[in-house]
PDB file of C-alpha atoms in Angstrom:
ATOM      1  CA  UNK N 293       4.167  -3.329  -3.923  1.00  0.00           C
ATOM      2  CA  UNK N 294       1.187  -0.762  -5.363  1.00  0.00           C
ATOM      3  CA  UNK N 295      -1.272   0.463  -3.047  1.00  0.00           C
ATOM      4  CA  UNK N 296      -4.104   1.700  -5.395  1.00  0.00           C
ATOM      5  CA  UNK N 297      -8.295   2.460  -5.704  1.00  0.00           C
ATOM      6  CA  UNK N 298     -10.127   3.219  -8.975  1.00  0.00           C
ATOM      7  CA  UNK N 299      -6.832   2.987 -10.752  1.00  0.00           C
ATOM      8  CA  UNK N 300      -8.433   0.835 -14.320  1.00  0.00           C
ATOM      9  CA  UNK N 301      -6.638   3.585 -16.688  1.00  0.00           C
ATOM     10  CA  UNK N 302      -3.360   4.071 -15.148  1.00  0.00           C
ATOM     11  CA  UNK N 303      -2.679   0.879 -13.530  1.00  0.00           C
ATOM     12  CA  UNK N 304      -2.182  -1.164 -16.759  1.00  0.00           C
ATOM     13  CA  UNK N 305       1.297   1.072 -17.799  1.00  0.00           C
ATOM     14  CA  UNK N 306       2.345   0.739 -14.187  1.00  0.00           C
ATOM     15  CA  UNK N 307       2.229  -3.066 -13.994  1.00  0.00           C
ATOM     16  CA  UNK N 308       3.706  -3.935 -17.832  1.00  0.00           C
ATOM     17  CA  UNK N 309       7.067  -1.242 -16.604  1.00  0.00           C
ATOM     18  CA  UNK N 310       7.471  -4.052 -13.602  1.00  0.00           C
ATOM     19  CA  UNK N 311       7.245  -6.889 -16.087  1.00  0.00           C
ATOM     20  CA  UNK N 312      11.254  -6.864 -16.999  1.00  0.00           C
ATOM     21  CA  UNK N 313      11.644  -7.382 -12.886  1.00  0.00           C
ATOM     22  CA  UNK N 314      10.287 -10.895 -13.113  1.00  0.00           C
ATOM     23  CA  UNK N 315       9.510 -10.024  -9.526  1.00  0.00           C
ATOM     24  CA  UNK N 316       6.086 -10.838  -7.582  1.00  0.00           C
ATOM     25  CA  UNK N 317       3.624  -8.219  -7.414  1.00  0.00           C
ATOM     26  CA  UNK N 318       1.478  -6.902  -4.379  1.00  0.00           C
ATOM     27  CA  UNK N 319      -1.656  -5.153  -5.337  1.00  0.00           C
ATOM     28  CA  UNK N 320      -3.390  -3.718  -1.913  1.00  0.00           C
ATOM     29  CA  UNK N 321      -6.355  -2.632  -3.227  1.00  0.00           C
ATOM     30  CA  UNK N 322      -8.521   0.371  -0.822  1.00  0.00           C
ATOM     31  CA  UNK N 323     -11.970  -0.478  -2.580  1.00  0.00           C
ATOM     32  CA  UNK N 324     -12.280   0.274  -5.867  1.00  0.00           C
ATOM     33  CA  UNK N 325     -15.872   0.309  -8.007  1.00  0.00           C
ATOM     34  CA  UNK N 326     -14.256  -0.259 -11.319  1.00  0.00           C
ATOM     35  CA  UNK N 327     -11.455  -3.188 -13.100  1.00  0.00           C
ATOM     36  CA  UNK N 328      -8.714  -2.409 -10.727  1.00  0.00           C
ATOM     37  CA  UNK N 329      -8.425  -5.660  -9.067  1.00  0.00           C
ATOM     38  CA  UNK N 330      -9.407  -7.718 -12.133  1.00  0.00           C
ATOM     39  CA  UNK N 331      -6.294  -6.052 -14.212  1.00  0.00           C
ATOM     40  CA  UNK N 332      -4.004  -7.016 -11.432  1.00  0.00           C
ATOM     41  CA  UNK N 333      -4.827 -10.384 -11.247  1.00  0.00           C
ATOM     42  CA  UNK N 334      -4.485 -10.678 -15.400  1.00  0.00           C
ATOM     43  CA  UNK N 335      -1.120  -9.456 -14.682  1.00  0.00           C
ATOM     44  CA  UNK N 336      -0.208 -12.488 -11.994  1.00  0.00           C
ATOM     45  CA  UNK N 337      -0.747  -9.928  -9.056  1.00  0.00           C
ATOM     46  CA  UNK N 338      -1.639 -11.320  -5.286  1.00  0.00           C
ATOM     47  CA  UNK N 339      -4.261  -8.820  -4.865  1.00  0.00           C
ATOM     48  CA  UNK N 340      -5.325  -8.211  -1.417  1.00  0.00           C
ATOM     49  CA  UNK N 341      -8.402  -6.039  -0.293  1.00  0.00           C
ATOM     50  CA  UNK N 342      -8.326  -3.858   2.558  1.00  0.00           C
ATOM     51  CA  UNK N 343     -10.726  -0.862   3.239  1.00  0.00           C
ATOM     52  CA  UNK N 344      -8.902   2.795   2.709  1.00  0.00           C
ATOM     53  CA  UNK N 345      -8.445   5.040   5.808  1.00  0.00           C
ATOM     54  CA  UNK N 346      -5.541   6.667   4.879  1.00  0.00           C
ATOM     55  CA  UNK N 347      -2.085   6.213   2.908  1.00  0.00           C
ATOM     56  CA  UNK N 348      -0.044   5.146   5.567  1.00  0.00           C
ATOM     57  CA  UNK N 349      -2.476   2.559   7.242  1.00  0.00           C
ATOM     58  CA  UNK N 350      -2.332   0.818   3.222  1.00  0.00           C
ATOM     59  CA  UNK N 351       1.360   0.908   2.881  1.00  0.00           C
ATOM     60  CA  UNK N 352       1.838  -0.403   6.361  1.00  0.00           C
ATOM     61  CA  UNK N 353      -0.231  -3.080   5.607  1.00  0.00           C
ATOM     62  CA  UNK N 354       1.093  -3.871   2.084  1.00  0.00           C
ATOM     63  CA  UNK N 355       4.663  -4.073   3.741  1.00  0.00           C
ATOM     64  CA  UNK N 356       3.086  -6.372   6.415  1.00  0.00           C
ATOM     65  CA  UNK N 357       2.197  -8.769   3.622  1.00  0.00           C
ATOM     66  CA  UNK N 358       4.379  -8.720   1.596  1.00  0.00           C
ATOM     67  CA  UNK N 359       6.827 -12.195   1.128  1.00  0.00           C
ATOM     68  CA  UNK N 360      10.247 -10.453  -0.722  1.00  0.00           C
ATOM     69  CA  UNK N 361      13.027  -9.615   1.187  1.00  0.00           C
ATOM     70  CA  UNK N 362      13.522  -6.196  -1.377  1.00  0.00           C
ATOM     71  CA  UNK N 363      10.449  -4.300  -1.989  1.00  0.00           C
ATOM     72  CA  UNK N 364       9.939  -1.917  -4.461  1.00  0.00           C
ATOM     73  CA  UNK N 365       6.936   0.569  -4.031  1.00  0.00           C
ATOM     74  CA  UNK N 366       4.926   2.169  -6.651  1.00  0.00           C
ATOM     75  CA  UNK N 367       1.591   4.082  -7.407  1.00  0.00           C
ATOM     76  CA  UNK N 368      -0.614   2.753  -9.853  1.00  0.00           C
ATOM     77  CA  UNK N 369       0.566   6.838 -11.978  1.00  0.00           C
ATOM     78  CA  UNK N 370       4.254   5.480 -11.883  1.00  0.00           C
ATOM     79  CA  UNK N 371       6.189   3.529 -14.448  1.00  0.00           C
ATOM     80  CA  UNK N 372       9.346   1.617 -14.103  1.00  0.00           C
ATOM     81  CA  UNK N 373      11.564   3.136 -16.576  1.00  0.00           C
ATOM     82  CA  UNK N 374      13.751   0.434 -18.698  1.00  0.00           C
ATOM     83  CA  UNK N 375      17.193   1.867 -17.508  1.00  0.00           C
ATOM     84  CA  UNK N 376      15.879   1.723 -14.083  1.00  0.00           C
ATOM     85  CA  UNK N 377      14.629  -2.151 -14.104  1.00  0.00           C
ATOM     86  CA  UNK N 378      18.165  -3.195 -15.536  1.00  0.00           C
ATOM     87  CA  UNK N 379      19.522  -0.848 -12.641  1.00  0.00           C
ATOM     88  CA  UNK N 380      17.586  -2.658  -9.777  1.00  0.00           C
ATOM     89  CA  UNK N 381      18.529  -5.919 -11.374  1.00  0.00           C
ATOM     90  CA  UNK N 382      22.487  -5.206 -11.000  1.00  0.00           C
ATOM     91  CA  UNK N 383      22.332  -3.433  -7.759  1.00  0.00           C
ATOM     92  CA  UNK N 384      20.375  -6.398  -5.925  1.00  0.00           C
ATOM     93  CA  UNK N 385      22.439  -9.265  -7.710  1.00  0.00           C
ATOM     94  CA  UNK N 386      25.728  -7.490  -6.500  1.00  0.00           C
ATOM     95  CA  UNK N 387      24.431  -7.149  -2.612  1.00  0.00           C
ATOM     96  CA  UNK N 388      25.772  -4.052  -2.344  1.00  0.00           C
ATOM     97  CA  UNK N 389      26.113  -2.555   1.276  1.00  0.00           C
ATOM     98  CA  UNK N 390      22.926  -0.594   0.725  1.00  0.00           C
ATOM     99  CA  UNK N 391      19.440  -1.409   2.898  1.00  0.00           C
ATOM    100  CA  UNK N 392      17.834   1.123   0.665  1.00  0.00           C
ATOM    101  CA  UNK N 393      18.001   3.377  -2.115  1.00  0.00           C
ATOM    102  CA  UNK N 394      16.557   6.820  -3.089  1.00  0.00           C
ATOM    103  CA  UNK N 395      15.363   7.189  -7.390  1.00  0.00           C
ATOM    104  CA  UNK N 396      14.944  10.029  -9.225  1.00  0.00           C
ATOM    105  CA  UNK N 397      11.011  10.775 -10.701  1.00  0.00           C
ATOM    106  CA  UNK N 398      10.771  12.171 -13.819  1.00  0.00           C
ATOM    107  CA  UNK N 399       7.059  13.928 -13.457  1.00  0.00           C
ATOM    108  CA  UNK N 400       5.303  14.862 -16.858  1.00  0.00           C
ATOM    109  CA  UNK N 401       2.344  17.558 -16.420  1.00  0.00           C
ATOM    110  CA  UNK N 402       0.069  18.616 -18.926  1.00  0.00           C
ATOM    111  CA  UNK N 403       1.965  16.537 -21.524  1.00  0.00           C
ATOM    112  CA  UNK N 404       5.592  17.931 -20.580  1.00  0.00           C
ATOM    113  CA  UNK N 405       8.253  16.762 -18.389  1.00  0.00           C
ATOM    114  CA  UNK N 406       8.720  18.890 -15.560  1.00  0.00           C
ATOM    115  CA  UNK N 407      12.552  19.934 -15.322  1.00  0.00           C
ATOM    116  CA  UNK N 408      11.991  22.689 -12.679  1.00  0.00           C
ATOM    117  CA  UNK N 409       9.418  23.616  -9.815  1.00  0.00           C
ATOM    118  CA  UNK N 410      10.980  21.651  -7.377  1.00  0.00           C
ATOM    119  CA  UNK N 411      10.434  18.647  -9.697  1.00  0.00           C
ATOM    120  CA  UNK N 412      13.515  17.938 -11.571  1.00  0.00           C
ATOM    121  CA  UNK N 413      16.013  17.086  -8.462  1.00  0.00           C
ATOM    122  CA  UNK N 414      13.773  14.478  -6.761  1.00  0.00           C
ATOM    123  CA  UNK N 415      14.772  11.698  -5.477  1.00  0.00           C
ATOM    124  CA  UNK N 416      12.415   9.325  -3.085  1.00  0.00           C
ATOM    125  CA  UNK N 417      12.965   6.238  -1.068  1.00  0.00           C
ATOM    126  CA  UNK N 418      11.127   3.425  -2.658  1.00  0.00           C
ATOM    127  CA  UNK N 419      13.639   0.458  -2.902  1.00  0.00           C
ATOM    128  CA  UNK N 420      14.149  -0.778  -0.057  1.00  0.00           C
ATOM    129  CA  UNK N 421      14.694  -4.134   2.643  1.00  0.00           C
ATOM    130  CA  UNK N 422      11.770  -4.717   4.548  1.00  0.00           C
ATOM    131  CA  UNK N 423      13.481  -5.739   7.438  1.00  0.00           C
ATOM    132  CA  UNK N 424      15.264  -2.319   7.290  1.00  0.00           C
ATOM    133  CA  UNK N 425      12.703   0.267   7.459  1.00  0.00           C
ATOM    134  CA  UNK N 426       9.672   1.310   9.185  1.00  0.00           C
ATOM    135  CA  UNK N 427       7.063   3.968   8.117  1.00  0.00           C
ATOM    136  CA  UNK N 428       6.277   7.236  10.567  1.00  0.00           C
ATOM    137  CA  UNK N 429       3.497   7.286  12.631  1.00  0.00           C
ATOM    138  CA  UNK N 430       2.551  10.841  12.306  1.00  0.00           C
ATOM    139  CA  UNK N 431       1.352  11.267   8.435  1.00  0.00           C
ATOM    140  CA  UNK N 432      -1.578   9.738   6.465  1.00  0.00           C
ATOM    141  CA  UNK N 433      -0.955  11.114   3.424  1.00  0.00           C
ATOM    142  CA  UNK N 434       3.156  11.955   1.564  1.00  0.00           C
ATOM    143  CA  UNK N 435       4.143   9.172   4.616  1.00  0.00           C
ATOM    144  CA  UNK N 436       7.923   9.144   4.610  1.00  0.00           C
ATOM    145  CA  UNK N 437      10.080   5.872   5.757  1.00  0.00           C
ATOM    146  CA  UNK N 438      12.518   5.796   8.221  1.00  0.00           C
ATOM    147  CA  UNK N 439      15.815   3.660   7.499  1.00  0.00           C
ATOM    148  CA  UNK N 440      17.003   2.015  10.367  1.00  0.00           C
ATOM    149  CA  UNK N 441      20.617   0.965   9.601  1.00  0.00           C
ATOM    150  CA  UNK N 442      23.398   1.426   6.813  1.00  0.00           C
ATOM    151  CA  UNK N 443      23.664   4.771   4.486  1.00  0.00           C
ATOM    152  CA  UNK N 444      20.931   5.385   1.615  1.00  0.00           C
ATOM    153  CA  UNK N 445      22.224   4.259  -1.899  1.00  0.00           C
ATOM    154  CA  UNK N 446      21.088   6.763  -4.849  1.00  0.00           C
ATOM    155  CA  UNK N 447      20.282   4.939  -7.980  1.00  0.00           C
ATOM    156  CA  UNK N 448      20.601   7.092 -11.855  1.00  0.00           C
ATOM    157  CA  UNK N 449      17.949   6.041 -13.715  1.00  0.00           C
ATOM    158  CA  UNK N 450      14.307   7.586 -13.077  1.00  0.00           C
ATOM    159  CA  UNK N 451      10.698   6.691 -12.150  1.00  0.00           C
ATOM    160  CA  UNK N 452       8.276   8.074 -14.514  1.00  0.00           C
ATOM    161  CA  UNK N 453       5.602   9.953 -12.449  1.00  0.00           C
ATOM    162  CA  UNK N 454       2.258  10.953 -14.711  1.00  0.00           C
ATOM    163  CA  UNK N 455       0.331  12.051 -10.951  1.00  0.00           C
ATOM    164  CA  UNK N 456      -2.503  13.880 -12.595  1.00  0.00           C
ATOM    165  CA  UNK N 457      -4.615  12.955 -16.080  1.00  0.00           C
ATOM    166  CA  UNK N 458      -6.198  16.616 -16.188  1.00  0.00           C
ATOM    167  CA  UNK N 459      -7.919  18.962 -13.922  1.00  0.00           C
ATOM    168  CA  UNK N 460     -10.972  17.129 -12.902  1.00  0.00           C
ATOM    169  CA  UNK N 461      -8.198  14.354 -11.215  1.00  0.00           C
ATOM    170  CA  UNK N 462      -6.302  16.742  -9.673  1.00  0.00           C
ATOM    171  CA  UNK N 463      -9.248  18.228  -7.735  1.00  0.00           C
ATOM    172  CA  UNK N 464     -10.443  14.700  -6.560  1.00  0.00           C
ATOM    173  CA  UNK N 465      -6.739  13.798  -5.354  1.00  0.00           C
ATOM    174  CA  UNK N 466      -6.645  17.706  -3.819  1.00  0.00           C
ATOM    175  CA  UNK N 467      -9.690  16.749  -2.115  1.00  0.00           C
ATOM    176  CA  UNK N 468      -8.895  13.530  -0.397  1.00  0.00           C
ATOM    177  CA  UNK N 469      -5.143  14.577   0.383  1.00  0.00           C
ATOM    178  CA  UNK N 470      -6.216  18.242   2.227  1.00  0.00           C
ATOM    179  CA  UNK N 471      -8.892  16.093   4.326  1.00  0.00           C
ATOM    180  CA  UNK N 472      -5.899  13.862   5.305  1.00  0.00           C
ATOM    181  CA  UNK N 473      -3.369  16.654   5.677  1.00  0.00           C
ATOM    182  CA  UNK N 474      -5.490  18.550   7.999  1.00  0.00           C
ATOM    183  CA  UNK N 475      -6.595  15.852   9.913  1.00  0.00           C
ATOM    184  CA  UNK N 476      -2.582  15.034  10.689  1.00  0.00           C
ATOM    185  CA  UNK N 477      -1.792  18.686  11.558  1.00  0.00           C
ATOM    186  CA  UNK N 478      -4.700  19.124  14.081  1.00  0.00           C
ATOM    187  CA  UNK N 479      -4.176  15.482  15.636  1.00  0.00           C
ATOM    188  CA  UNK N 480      -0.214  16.196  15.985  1.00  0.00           C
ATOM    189  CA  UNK N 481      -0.616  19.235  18.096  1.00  0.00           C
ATOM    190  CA  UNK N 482      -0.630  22.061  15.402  1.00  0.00           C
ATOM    191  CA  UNK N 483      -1.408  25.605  15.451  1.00  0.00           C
ATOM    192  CA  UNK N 484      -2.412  28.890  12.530  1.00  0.00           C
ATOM    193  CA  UNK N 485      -1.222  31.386  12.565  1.00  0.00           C
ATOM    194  CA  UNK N 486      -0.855  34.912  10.888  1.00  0.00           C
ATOM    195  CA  UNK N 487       2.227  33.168   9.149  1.00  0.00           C
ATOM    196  CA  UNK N 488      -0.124  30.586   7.472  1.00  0.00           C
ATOM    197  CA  UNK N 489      -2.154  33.074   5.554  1.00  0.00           C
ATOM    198  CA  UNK N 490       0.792  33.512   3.966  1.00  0.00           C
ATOM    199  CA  UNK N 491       2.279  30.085   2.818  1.00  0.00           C
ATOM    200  CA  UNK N 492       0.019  30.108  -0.667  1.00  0.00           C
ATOM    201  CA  UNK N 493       1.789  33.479  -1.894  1.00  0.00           C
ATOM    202  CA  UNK N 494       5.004  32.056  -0.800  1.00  0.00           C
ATOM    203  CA  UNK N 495       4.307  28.521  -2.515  1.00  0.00           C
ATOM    204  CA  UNK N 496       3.562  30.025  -5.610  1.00  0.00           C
ATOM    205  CA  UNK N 497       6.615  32.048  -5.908  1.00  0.00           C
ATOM    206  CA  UNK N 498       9.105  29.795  -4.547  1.00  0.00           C
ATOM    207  CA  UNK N 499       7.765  27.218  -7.188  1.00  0.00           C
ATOM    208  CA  UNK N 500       7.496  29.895 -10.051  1.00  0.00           C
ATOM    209  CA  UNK N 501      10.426  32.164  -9.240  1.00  0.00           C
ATOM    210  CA  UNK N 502      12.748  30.684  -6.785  1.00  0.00           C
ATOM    211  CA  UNK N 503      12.892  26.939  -8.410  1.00  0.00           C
ATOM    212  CA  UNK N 504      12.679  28.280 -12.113  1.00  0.00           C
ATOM    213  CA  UNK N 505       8.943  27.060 -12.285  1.00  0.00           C
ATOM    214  CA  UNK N 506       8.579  30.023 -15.316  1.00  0.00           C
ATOM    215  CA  UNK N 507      11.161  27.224 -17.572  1.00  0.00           C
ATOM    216  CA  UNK N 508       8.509  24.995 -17.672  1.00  0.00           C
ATOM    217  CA  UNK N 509       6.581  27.390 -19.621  1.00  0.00           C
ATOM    218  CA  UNK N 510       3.073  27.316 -18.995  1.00  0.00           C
ATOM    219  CA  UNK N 511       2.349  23.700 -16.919  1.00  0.00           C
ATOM    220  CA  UNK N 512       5.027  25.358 -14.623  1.00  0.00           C
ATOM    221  CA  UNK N 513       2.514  28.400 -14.053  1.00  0.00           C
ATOM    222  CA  UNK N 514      -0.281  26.209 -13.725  1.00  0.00           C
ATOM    223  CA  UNK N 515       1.781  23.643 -11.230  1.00  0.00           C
ATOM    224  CA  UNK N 516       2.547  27.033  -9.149  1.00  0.00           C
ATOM    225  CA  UNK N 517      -1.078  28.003  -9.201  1.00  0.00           C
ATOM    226  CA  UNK N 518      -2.282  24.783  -8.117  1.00  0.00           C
ATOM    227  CA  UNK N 519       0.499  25.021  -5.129  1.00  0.00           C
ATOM    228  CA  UNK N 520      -0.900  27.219  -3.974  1.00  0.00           C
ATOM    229  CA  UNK N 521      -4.466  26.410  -4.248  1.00  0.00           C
ATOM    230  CA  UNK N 522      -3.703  23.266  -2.460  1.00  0.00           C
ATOM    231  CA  UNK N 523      -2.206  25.207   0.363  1.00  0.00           C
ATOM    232  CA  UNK N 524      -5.150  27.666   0.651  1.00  0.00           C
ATOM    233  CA  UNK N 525      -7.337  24.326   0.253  1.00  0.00           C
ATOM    234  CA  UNK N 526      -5.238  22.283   3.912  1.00  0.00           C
ATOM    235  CA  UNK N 527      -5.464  25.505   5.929  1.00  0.00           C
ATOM    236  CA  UNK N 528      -8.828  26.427   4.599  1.00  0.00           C
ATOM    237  CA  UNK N 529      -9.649  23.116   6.327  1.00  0.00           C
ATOM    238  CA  UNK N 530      -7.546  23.240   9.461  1.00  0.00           C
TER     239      UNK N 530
END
């Protein structure tokens, strides 16, 4: 299941990683002025077109269409690594007590993978039952699921994450997720204060010092930097 828009140079990769799945594939596509739609259907995607308002209004959707009982999400900057299709293969054929399961990314920045900055250790819900979770109603953008029965299995083998092809797409994707980040913190009731002015210092150096940021040599200063920015950017906003 990808949820994408204007996604012609990443969403080839994303859509040949799936291909050792043998699985059907949901495109939900938010309105895109270039070959999205027509490289998802070359790949055998359902492609479905529905106007973008947010993130979570898409995925909702998406996981209202969609016909599998096991749904694995993805953004048009992920790949399926190989160790990580044979994993999904096992773990489904062996209907293991599991509703859903958390994967590691593996996020490469300005050519390098990212081992530190709060990037090595993740691990995010995207496999998952559809009868088993529901998304939360209070985010448009970095929506989180809610499981609604049986503990969360934690598979080994990683998604590759590539989120940002240089500067120019960061600042478009800084753009649109600030407007929707804002937008969620004034409609659910929040408040500045004197404490916000200082979350970009602290983002920086809990990203740079704190999770070893400075060990990614230089793309770990610059991911700091832009932490911070993007902070100064929501509240800027707010």
């Amino acid at each position: 299941m990808i949820v994408a828009a204007n996604e012609e140079r990443d969403l080839p990769a994303c859509l040949a990683s799936v291909r050792a799945l043998r699985c059907p594939i949901l495109l939900v596509d938010g309105g895109s002025r270039d070959g999205t739609r027509d490289i998802a259907r070359k790949a055998g995607a359902r492609v479905l077109e529905r106007p973008f308002d947010d993130f979570a209004r898409q995925r909702r959707y998406a996981l209202e269409q969609a016909s599998t009982p096991w749904i694995l999400q993805l953004d048009a900057d992920e790949r399926v690594s190989p160790g990580l299709a044979r994993e999904i293969a096992r773990v489904l054929g062996e209907n293991l007590p599991h509703n859903a399961y958390r994967i590691p990314f593996q996020v490469s920045f300005m050519g390098r993978r990212m081992r530190f900055s709060g990037l090595g250790t993740q691990k995010v819900l995207r496999l998952f039952r559809k009868d088993a979770v529901e998304l939360r109603g209070d985010r448009s953008v970095h929506e989180a699921y809610r499981v609604r029965t049986s503990p969360i299995g934690v598979l080994r083998h990683p998604i590759f994450h590539h989120p940002y092809a240089d500067l120019a797409e960061y600042a478009a994707k800084c753009g649109l997720y600030t407007d929707l980040a804002a937008r969620d913190f004034v409609a659910n009731g929040g408040r500045l204060s004197w404490r916000h002015d200082w979350i970009p210092a602290w983002e920086f150096f809990q990203r740079f010092i704190l999770r070893l940021g400075f060990l990614d040599g230089f793309p770990g200063l610059l991911w700091a930097v832009l932490s911070a920015y993007h902070s100064k950017v929501r509240y800027g906003k707010i």
